[in-house]
Short mmCIF file of C-alpha atoms in Angstrom, two decimals:
data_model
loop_
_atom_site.label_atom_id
_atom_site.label_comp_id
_atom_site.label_asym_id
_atom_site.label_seq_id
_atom_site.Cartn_x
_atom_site.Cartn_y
_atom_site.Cartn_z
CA UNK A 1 -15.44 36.21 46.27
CA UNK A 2 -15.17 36.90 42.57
CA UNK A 3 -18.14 36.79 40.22
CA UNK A 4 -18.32 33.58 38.26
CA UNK A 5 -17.60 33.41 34.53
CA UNK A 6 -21.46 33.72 33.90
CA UNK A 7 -23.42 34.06 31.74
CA UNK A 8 -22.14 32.69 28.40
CA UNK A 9 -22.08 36.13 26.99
CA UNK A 10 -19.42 37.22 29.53
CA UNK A 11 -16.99 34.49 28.13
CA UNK A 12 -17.87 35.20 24.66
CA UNK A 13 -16.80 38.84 25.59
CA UNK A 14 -13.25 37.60 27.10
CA UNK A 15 -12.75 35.55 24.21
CA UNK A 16 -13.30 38.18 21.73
CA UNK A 17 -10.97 40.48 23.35
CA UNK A 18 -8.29 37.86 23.31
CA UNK A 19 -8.77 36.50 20.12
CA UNK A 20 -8.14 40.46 18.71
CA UNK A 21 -5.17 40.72 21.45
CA UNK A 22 -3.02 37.70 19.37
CA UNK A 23 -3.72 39.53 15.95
CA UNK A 24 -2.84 42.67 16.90
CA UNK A 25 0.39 41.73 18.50
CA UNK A 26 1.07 39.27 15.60
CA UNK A 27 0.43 41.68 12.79
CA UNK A 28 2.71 44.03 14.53
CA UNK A 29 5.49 41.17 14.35
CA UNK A 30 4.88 40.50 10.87
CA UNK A 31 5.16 44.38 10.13
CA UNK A 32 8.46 44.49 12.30
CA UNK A 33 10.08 41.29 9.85
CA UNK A 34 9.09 43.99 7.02
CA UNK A 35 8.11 42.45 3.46
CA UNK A 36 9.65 39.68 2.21
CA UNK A 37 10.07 38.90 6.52
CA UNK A 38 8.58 35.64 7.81
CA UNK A 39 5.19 35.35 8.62
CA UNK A 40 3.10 33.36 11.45
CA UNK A 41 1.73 30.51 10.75
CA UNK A 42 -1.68 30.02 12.19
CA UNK A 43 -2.42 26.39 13.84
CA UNK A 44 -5.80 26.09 14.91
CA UNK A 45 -6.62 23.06 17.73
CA UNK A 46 -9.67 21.39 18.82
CA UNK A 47 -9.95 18.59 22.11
CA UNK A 48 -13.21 17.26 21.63
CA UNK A 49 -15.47 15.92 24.61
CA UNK A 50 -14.12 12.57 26.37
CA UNK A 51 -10.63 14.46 26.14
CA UNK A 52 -9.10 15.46 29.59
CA UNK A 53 -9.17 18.85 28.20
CA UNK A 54 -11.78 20.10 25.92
CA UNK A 55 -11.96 22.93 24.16
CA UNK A 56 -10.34 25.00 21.33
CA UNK A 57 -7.58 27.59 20.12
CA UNK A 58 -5.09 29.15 17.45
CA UNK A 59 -1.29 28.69 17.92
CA UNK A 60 0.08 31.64 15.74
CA UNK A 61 4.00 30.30 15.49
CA UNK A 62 7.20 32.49 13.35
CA UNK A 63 9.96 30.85 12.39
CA UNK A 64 13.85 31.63 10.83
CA UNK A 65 12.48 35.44 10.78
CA UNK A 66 15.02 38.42 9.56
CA UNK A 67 14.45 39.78 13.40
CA UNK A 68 12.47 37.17 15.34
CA UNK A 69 14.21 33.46 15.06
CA UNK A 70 11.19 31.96 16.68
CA UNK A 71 8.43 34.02 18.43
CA UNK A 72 4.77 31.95 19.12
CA UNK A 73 1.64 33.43 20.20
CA UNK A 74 -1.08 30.95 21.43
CA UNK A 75 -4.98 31.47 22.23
CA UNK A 76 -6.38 28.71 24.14
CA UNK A 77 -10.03 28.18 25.51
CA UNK A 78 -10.69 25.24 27.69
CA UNK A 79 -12.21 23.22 30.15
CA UNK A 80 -11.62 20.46 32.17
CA UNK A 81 -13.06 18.10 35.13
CA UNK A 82 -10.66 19.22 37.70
CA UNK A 83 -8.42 21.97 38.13
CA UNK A 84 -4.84 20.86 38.40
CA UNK A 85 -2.30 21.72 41.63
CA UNK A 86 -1.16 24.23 39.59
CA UNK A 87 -4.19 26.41 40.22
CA UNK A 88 -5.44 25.21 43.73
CA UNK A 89 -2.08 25.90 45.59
CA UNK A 90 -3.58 29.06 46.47
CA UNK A 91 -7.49 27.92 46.50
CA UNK A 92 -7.42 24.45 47.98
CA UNK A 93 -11.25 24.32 48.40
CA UNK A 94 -11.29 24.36 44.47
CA UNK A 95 -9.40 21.35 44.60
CA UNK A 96 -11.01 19.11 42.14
CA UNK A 97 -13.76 21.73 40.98
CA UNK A 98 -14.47 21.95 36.96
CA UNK A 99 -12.75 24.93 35.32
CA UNK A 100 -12.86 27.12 32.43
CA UNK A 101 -9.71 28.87 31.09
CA UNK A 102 -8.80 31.18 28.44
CA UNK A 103 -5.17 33.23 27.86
CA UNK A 104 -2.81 34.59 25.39
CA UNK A 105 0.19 33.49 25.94
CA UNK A 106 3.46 34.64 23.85
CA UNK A 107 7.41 34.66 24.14
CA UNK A 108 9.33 36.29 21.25
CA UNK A 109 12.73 35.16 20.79
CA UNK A 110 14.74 37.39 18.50
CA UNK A 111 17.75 37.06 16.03
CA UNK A 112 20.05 39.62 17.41
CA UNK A 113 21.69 39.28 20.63
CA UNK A 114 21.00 42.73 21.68
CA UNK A 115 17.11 42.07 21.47
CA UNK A 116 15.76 41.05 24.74
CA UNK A 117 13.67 37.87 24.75
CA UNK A 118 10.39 38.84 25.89
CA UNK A 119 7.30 37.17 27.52
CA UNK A 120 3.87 38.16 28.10
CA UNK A 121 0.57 36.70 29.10
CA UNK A 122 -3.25 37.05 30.00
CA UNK A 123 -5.38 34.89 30.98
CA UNK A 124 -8.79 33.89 33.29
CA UNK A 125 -9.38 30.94 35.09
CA UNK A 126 -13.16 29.96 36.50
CA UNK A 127 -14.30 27.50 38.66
CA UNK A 128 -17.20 26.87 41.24
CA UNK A 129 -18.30 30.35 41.47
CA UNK A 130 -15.26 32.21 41.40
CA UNK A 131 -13.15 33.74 38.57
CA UNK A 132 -9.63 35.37 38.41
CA UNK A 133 -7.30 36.48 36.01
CA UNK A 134 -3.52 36.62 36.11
CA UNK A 135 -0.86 37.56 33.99
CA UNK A 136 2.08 40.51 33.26
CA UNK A 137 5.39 40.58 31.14
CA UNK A 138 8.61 40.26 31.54
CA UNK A 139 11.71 41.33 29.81
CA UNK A 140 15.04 38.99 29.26
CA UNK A 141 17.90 40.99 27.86
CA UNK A 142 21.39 39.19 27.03
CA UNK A 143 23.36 42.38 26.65
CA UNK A 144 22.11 44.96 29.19
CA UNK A 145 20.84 48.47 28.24
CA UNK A 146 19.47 51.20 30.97
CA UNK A 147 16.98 53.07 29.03
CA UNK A 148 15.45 49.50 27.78
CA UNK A 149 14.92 48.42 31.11
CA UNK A 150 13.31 51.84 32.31
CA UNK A 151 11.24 52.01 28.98
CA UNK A 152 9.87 48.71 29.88
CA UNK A 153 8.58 49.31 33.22
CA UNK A 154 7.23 52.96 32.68
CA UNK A 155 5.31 50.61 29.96
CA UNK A 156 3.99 48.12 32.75
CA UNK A 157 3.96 50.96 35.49
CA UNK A 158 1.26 53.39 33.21
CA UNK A 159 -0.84 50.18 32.23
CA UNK A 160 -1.63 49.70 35.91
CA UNK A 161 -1.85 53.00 37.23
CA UNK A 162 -5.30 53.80 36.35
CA UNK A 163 -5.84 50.51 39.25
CA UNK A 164 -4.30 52.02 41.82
CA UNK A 165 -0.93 54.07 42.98
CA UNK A 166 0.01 50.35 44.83
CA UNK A 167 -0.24 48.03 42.46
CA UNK A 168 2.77 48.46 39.71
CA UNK A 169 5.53 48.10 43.16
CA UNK A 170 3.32 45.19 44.13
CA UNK A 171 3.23 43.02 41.05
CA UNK A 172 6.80 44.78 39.79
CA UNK A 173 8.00 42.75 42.93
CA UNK A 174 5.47 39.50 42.37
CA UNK A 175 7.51 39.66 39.28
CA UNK A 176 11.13 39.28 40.50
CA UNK A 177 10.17 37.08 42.98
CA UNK A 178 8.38 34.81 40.29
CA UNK A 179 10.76 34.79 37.43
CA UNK A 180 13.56 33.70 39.76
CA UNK A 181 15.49 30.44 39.37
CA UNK A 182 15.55 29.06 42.69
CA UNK A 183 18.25 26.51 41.70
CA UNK A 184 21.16 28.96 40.53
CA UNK A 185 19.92 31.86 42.74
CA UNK A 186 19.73 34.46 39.57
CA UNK A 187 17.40 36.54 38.04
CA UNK A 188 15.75 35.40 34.78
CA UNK A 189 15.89 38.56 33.58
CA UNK A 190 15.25 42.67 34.26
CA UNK A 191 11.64 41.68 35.29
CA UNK A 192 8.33 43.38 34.77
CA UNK A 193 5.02 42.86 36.25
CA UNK A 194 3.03 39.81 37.13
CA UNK A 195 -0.03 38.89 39.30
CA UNK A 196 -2.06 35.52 39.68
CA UNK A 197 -5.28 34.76 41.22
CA UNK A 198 -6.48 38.40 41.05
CA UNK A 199 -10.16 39.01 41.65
CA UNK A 200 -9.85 41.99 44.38
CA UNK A 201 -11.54 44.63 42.04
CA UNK A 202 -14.38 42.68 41.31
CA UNK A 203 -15.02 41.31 37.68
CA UNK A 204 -14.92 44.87 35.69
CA UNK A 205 -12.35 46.32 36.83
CA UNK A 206 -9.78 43.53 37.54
CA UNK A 207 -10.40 42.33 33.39
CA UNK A 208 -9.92 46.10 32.74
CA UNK A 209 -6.71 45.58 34.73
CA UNK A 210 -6.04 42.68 32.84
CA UNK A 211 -6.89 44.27 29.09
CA UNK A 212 -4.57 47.17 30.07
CA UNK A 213 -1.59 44.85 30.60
CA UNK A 214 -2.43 43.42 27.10
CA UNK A 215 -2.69 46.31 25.59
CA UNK A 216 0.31 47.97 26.64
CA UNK A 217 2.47 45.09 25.39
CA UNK A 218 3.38 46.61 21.93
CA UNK A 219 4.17 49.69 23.32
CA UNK A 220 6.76 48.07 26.18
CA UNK A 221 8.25 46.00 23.47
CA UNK A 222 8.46 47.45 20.16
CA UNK A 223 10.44 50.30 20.72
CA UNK A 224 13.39 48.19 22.25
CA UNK A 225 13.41 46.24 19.06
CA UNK A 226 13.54 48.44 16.73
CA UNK A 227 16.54 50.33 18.84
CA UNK A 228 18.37 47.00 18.74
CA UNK A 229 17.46 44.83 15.61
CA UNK A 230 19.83 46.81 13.51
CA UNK A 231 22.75 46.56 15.90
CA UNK A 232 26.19 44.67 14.69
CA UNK A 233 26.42 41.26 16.38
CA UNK A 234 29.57 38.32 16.01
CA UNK A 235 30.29 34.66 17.20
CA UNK A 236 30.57 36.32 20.97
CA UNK A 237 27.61 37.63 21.00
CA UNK A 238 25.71 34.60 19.73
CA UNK A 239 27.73 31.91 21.78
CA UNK A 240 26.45 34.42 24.90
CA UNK A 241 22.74 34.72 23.69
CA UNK A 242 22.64 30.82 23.15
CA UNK A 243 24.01 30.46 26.64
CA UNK A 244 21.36 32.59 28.48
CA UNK A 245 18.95 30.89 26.58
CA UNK A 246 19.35 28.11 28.41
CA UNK A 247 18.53 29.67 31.46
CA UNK A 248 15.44 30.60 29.88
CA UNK A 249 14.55 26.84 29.13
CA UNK A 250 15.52 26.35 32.68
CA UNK A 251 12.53 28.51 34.39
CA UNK A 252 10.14 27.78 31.98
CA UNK A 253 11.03 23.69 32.40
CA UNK A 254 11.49 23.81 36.40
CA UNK A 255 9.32 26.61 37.58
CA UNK A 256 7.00 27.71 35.34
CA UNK A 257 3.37 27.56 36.89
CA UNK A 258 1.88 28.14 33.31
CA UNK A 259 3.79 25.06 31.76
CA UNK A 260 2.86 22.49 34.44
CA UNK A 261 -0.97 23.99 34.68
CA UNK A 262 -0.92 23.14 30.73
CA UNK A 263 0.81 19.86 30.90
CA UNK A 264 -0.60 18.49 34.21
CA UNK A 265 -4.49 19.53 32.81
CA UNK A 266 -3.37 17.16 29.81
CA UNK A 267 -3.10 20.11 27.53
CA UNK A 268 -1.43 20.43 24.04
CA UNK A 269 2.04 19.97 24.17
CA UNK A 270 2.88 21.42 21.39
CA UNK A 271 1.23 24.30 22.37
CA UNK A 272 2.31 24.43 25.55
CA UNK A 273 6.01 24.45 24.80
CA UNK A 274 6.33 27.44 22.20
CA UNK A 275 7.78 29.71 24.80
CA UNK A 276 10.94 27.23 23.73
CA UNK A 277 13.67 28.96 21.53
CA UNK A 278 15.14 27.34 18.43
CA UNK A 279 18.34 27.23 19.83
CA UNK A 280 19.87 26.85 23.27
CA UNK A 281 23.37 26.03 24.97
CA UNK A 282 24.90 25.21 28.56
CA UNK A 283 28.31 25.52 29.53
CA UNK A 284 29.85 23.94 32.94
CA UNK A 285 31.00 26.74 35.25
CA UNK A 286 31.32 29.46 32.44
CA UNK A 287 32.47 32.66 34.12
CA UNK A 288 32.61 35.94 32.01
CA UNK A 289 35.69 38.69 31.81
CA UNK A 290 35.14 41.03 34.35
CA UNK A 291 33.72 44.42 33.08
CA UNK A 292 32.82 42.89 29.71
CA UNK A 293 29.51 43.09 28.69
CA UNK A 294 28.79 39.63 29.53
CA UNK A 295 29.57 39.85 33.15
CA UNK A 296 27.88 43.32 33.20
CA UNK A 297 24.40 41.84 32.62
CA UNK A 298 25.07 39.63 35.91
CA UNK A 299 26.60 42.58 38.12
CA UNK A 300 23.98 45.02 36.80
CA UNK A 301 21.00 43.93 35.22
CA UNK A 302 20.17 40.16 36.99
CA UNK A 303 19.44 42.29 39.97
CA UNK A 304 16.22 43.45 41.80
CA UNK A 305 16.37 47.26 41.32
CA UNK A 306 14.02 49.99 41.19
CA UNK A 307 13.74 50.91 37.24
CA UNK A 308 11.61 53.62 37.61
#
């Protein structure tokens, strides 16, 4: 068993690293929108005792950005009375044990339809005298590009490498099978890495696990967008990108354990629901040209597929 969040100190130290995680990756942002670009507004939140949730954090939220239409980073640090299904699925004697929480949590949804969508999150959970952490990122492209895709997971692949030669193929595939909508039988996106309720390296090493994934965000991301935010983009392209995007609302509304361990703890909503773009669409049976570039991202890149 994992070693409990303990003393105060230790959480202090989590929190710190976090807290520098969300303004790293949102100064980056800001220098990405370039001068005169949007900038993130900074919300900061408080649930005070006799509150099913107590505790405190900093929503950082862009909006109607030259390159980012909405992207929001949150910081949260809480605690509750009882942990919610959510988080005992896989620890049912923790069922109704007090926790403590604390994540970054962040999905960037960009202007141009050849920017992927991306998501990424940290986070540790303790209760009784365990701790874990979970997290990883994923990628969402609307037009498909190879070298994206394999830039992406060398990214995610080199973060975890220094924990082991097993783990990238093992939460690459946690990954597909996670961001997977059950309901339509599709991909969400080109995937990534993700892992939950991981303890097995004992406390040091599975947060240095954790901080690598954080810190090797920028590096998976940033490059892509500055390859594509420059690209020429129409009506197609934007009636297509509004169309995934609803498949994106989809997974994070139906499936999403993050979402209902917020909103069945009796978290913020607000916060809770900034993964959500400005913008979405549906359409009832739409079917795309085959070989267009549409239908491409179904045939070749909504696949499981080695990348790397």
């Amino acid at each position: 068993m994992a070693q409990a969040l303990n003393p105060a100190a230790t959480a202090a130290r989590v929190r710190g690293y976090l807290e520098g995680l969300q303004a790293r990756i949102t100064g980056a942002l800001e220098e990405v929108e370039g001068e005169g670009g949007a900038r993130f507004r900074s919300d900061a939140w408080r649930r005070e005792a006799g509150s099913p949730l107590q505790g405190d954090g900093i929503t950082r939220i862009l909006e109607g950005g030259r390159v980012f239409e909405r992207a929001g980073c949150g910081f949260s640090h809480v605690s509750g009375p009882q942990l919610p299904p959510s988080a005992t699925q896989h620890r049912p004697e923790l069922a109704g044990a007090p926790f403590e929480a604390m994540g970054v949590s962040l999905v960037f949804h960009p202007r141009n339809p050849y920017v992927p969508t991306v998501h990424m999150n940290v986070r540790m959970i303790a209760a009784g005298d365990a701790c874990w952490f979970g997290g990883g990122m994923d990628l969402t492209p609307y037009y498909g590009f190879e070298e994206d895709a394999v830039h992406f997971h060398r990214a995610c692949r080199d973060a975890l490498a220094p924990f082991g030669e097993g783990q990238y193929p093992r939460f690459k595939t946690w990954c597909d099978e996670y961001f997977f909508l059950k309901h339509r039988g599709e991909q969400r996106g080109v995937g990534g890495i993700f892992f939950d309720d991981f303890s097995e390296l004992g406390f040091e090493q599975s947060l240095a696990m954790t901080q690598s994934v954080g810190d090797a965000f920028l590096g998976a991301y940033l490059p892509i967008v500055q390859r594509r935010m420059d690209m020429p983009w129409g009506e197609r392209e934007r009636d297509f990108q509004l169309y995934r995007r609803g498949r994106y609302v989809e997974f994070n509304l139906v499936w999403d354990r993050g979402t209902h361990f917020g909103l069945q703890s009796g978290g913020r909503t607000e916060s809770i629901l900034l993964s959500m773009p400005p913008l979405a669409a549906w359409s009832y049976q739409r079917e795309s040209e085959p070989g267009s570039p549409e239908a491409e991202l179904t045939a070749r890149f909504l696949q499981r597929r080695d990348w790397v």
